[in-house]
Coordinates of C-alpha atoms and ligand atoms in Angstrom, one line a residue:
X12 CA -169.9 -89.0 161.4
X13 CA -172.6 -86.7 162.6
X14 CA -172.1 -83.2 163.2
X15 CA -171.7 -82.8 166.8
X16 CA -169.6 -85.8 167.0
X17 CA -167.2 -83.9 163.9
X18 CA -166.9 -81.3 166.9
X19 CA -165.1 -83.3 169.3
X20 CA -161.4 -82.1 170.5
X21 CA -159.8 -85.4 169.6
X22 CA -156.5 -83.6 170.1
X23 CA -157.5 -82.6 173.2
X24 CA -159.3 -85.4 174.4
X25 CA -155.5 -87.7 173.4
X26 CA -153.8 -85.2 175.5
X27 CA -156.4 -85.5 178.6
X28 CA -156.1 -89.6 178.4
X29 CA -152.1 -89.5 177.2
X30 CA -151.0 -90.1 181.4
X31 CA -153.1 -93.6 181.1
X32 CA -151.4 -94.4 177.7
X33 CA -148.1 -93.5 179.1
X34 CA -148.5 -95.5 182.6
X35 CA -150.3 -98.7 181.0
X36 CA -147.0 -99.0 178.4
X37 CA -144.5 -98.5 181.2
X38 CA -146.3 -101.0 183.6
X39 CA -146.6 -103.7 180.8
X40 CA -142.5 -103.1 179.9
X41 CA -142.2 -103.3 183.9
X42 CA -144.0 -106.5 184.5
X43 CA -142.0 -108.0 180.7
X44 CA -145.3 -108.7 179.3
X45 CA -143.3 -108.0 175.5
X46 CA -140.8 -110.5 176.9
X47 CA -143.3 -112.8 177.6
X48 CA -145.0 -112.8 174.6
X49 CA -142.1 -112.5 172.3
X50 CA -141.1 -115.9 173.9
X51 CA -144.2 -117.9 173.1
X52 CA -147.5 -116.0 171.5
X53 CA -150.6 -116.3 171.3
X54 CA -151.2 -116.0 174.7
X55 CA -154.0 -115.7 176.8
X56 CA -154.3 -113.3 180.2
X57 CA -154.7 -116.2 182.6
X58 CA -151.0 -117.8 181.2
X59 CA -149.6 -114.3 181.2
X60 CA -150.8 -113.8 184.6
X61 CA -149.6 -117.3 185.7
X62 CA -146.0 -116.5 184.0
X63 CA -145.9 -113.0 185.6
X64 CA -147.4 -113.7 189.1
X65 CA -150.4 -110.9 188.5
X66 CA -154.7 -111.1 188.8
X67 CA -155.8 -112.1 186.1
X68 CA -158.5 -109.4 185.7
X69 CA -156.1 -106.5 186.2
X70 CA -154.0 -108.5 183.6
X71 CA -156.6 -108.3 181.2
X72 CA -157.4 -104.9 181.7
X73 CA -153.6 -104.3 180.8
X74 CA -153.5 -106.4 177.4
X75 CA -157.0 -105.1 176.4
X76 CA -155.3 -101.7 176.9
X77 CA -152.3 -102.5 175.2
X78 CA -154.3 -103.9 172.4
X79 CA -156.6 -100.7 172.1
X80 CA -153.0 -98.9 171.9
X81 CA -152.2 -100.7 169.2
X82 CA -149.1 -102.2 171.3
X83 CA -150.3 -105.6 170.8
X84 CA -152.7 -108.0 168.7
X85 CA -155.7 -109.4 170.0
X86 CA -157.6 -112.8 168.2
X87 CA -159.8 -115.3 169.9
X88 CA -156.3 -117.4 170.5
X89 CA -154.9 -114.9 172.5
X90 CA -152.6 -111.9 172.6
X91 CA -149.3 -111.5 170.5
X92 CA -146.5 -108.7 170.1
X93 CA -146.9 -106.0 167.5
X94 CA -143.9 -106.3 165.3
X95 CA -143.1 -102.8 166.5
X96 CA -143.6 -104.5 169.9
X97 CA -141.0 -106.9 169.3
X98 CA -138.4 -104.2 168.4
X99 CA -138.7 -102.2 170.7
X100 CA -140.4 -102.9 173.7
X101 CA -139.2 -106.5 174.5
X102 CA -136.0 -106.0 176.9
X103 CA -133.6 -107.8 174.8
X104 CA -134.1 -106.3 171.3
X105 CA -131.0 -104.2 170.0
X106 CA -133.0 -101.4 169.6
X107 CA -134.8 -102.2 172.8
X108 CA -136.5 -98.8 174.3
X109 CA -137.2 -100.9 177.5
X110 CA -134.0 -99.1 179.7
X111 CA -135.7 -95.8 178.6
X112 CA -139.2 -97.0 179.6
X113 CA -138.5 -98.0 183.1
X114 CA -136.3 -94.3 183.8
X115 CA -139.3 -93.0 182.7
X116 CA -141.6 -95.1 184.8
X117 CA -139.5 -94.9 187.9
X118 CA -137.8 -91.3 187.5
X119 CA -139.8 -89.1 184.9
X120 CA -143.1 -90.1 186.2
X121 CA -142.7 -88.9 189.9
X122 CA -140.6 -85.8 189.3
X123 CA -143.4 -85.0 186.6
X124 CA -146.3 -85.8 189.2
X125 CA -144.7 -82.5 190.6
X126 CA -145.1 -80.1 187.6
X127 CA -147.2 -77.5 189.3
X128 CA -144.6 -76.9 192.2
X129 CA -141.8 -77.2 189.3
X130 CA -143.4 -74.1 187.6
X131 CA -144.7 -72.7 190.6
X132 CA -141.0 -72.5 192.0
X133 CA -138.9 -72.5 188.5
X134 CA -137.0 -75.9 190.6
X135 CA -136.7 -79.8 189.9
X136 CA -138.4 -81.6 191.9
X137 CA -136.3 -83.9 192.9
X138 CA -137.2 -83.3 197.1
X139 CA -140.2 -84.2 196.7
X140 CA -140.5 -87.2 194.1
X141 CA -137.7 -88.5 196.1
X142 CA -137.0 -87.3 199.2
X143 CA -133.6 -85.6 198.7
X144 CA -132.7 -82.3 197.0
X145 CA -130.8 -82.3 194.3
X146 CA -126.7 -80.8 194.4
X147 CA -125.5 -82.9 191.2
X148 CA -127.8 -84.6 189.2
X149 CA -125.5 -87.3 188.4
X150 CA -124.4 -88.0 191.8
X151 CA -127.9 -88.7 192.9
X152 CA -127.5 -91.6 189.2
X153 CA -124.5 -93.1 190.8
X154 CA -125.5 -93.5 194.8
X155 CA -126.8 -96.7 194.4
X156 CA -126.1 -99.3 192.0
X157 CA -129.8 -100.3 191.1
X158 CA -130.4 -96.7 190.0
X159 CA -126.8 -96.1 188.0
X160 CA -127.9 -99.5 185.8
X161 CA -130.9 -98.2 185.5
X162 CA -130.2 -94.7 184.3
X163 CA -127.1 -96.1 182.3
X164 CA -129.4 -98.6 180.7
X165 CA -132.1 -95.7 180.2
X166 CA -128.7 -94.0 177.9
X167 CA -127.4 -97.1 176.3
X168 CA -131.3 -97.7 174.9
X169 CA -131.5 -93.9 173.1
X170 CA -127.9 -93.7 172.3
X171 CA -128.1 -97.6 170.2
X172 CA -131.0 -96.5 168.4
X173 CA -129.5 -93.1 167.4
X174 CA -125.9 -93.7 166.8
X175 CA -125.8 -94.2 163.2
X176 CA -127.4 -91.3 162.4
X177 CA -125.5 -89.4 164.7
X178 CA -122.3 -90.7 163.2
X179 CA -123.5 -90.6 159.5
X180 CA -124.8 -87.4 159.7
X181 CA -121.5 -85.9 158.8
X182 CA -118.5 -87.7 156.8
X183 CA -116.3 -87.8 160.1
X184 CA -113.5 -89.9 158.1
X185 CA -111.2 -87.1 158.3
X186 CA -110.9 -87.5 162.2
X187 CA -108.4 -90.0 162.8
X188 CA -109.1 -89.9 167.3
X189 CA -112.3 -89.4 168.9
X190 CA -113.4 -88.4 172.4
X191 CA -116.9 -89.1 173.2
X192 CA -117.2 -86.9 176.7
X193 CA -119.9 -88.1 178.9
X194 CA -119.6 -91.4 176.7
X195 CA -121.6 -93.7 179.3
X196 CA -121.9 -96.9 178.0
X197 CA -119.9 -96.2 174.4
X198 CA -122.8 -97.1 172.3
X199 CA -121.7 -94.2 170.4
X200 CA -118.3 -95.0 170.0
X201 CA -118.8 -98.5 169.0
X202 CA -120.7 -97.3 166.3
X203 CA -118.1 -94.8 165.1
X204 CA -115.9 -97.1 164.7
X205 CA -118.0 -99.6 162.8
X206 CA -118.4 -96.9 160.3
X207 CA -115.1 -95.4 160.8
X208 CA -112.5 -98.4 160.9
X209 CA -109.1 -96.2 161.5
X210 CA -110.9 -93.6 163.8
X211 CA -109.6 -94.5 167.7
X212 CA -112.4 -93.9 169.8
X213 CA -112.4 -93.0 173.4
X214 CA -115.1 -93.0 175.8
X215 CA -114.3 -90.2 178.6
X216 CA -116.6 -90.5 181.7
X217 CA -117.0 -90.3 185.6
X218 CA -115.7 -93.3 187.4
X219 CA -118.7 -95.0 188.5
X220 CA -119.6 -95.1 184.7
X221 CA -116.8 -96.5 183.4
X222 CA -116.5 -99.1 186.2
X223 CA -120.0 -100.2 185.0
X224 CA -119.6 -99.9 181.1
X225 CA -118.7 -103.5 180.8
X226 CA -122.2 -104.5 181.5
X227 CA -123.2 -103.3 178.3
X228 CA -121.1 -105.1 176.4
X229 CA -121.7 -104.4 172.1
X230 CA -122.9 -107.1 169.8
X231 CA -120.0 -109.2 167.9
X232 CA -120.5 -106.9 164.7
X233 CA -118.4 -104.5 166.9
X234 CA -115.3 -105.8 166.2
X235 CA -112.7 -102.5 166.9
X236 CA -111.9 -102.1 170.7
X237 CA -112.9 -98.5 172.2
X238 CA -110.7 -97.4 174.9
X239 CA -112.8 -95.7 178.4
X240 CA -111.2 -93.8 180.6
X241 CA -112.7 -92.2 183.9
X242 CA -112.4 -88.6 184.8
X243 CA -114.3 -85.7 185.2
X244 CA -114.8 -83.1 182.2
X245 CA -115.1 -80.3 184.7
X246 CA -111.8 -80.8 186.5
X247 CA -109.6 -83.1 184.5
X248 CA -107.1 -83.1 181.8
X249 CA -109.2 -84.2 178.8
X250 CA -108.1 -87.5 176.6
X251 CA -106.3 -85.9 173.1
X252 CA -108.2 -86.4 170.1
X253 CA -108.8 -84.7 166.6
X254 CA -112.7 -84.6 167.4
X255 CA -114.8 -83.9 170.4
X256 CA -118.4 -85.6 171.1
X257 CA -120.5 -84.0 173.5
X258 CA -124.0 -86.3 173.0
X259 CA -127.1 -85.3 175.3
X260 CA -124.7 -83.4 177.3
X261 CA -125.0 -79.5 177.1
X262 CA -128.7 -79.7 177.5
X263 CA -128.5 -80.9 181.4
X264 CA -126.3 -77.9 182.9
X265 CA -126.0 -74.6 183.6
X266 CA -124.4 -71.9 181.7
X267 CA -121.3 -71.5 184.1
X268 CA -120.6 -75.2 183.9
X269 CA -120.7 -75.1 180.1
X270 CA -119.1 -72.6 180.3
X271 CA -115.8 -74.3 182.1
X272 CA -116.6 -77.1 179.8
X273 CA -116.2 -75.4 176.5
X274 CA -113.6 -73.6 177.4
X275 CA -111.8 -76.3 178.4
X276 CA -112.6 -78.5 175.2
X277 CA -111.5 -75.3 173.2
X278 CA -108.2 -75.0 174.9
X279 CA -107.1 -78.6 174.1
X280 CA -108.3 -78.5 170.8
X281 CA -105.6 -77.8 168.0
X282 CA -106.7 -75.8 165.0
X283 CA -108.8 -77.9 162.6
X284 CA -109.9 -80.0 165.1
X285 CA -113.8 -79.8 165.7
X286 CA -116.3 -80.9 168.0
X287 CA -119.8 -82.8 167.3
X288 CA -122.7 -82.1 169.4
X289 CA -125.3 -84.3 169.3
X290 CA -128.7 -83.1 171.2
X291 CA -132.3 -82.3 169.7
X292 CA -131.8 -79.3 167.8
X293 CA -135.3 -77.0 168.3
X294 CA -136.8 -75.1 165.9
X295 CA -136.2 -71.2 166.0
X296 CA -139.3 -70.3 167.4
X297 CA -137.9 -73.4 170.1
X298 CA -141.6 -75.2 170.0
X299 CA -140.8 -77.9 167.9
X300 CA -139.9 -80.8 168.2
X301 CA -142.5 -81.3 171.4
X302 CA -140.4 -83.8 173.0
X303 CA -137.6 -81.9 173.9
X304 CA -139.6 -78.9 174.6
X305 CA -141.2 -81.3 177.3
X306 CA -138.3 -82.6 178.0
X307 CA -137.4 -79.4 179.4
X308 CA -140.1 -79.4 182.1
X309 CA -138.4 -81.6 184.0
X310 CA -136.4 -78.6 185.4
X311 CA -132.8 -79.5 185.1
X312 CA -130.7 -76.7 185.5
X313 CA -129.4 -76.4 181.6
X314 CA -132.0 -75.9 178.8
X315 CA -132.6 -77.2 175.2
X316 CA -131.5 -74.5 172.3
X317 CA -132.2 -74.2 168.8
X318 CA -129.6 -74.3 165.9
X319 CA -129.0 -70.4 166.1
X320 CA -128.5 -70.8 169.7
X321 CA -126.0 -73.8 169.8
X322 CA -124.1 -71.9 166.8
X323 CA -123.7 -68.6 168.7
X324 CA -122.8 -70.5 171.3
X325 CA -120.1 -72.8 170.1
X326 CA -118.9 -69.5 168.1
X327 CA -118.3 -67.8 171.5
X328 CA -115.8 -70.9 172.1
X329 CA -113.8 -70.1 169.2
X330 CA -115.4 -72.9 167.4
X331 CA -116.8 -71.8 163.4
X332 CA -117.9 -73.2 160.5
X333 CA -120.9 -74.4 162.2
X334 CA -123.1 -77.0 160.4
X335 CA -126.7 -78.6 161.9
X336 CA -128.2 -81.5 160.5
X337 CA -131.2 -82.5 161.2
X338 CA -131.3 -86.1 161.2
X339 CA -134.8 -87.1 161.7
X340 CA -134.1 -89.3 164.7
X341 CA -134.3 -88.9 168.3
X342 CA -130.8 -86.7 167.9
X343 CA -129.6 -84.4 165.8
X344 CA -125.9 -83.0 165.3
X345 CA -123.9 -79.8 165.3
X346 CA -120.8 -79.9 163.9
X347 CA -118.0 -76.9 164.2
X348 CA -114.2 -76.9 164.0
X349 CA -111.5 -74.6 165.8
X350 CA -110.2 -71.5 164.7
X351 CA -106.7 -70.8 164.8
X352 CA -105.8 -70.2 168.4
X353 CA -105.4 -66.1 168.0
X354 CA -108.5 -65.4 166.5
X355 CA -110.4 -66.0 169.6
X356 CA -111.2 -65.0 173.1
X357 CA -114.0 -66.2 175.4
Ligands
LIG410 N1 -123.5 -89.3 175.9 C1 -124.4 -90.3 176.3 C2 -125.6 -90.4 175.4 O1 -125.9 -89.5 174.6 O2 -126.4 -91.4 175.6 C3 -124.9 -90.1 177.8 C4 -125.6 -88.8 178.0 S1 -126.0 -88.6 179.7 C5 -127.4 -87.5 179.7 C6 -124.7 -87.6 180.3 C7 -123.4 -88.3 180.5 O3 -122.4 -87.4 181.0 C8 -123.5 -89.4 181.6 O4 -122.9 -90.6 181.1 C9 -122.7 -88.9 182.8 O5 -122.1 -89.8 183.6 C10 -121.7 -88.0 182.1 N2 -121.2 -87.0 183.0 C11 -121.9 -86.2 183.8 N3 -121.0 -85.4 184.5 C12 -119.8 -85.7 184.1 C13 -118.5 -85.2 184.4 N4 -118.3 -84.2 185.3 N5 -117.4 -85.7 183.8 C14 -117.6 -86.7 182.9 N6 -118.8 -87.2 182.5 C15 -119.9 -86.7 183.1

């Protein structure tokens, strides 16, 4: 290496070239190229082209790019899935990332081609990526069915690949019910009770959710039934249970609506009962880890917190005993338990 070339921002230079990264993974999980080749490897551009209906130049471009991202292999018999590829980018993989890939082709990527005005205006940018302000973020999900699988989908892939760490993090085999609020698909909940045979689990979420969960049905090592019921945690009497899960949802809303939430959730709690939050825990200094801190550029109205945060908050809900684990996965978990009913006021 000479000297000058020992000078070069490679950091930088990553950052600068990350968009094309980004876009060329998305379009390859869009067009199923991992499927493809999963199915039947090696292959070379011209089948993949045939199978996918694409040019077969543009469809070499994409697998040399794929290759160069070390996403697939490339020998003089064709191309083949990474192993890593195989896991988690074909579409039918349990740990399968594909749901998350395609939100973030067809919903991160346009309200994140708007990041100046977001900043500019402290605003998602929801009117412009998509023609529509925004009044409920989850009501915009559920309009249309294409974009409520999609988004559920986008869920079920992040909550599979974390729920065991999620659910191990703590020894939850004291709780003998469980209430995952804003549940979706019950990846969650079919994991706890996997791991926690006697523990009922209830999945609690809006009614376009729950009418749609059976699409996601869990593999036959899920043997325990998990019971869904449709409501909304704002308005409606919560499902009775000995511990609360709130999993990726604190992060999306705004402090008077967590504010009705936790209250709420406090109020039906008995004493010794506790609540598990599961969200990425930041570091103090909130900068760390980068994914959720950019994760919080895409402007919803709630915000990401770190450990302190989440335990002053939770504390201001009459909830103590706080304990943060970080798991190391794409989640981690907060765990805190009620106080008796007089010691608190919010
Ligand atoms: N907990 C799941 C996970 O970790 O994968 C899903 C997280 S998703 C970001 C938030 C969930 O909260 C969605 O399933 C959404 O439908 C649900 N939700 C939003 N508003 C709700 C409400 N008012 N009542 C009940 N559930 C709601």
């Amino acid at each position: 290496v000479s000297d000058s070339a020992a000078k070069v921002p490679s950091k930088i230079l990553d950052l600068m070239d990350g968009f094309k990264a980004s876009k060329a993974l998305f379009v390859a999980s869009k067009l199923k190229m991992f499927d493809h080749l999963k199915k039947r490897s090696p292959l070379n551009a011209v089948d993949i082209a045939n199978e996918i209906g694409t040019s077969v130049c543009g469809t070499e471009r994409l697998l040399d790019a794929c290759a160069a991202l070390g996403l697939l292999e490339k020998t003089p018999q064709g191309y083949s899935n990474t192993d890593s590829a195989n896991t988690y980018l074909a579409s039918d993989g349990e740990y399968s990332l594909h749901g998350y890939i395609i939100h973030s082709n067809d919903h991160l990527w346009p309200l994140f081609t708007h990041l100046e005005s977001a900043v500019k205006e402290g605003s998602r940018q929801n009117h412009r990526a998509f023609g529509k302000k925004t009044e409920d973020l989850f009501n915009d999900y559920y309009q249309s069915q294409e974009v409520k699988q999609r988004f559920m989908a986008a869920m079920h892939s992040i909550a599979h690949l974390t729920a065991r760490d999620v659910a191990t993090a703590f020894d939850l085999s004291e709780f003998k019910t469980a209430c995952d609020l804003g549940g979706c698909t019950g990846a969650l909940a079919h994991e706890l009770t996997q791991i926690y045979p006697h523990m009922k689990v209830t999945v609690f979420d809006l009614p376009e959710v729950i009418a749609n969960s059976s699409c996601f049905q869990p593999s036959e090592r899920y043997t325990a039934p998990v019971t869904f019921v449709s409501g909304d945690f704002f308005t409606d009497d919560l499902p009775e249970a000995d511990l609360y899960i709130l999993s990726r949802v604190l992060h999306d809303w705004p402090d008077e609506k967590i504010h009705v939430l936790l209250n709420k959730i406090s109020t039906v709690c008995r004493p010794g009962s506790a609540l598990l939050v599961a969200e990425t825990v930041l570091d103090e200094q909130k900068t760390h880890p980068p994914r959720a801190v950019l994760q919080s550029l895409s402007m919803t109205e709630g915000k990401q917190r770190s450990g302190s945060e989440y335990k002053q908050l939770l504390e201001k809900y009459g909830f103590t005993n706080t304990q943060i684990k970080i798991t190391g996965n794409l989640l981690d978990t907060v765990l805190c338990f009620k106080k008796s009913q007089s010691s608190w006021h919010a």
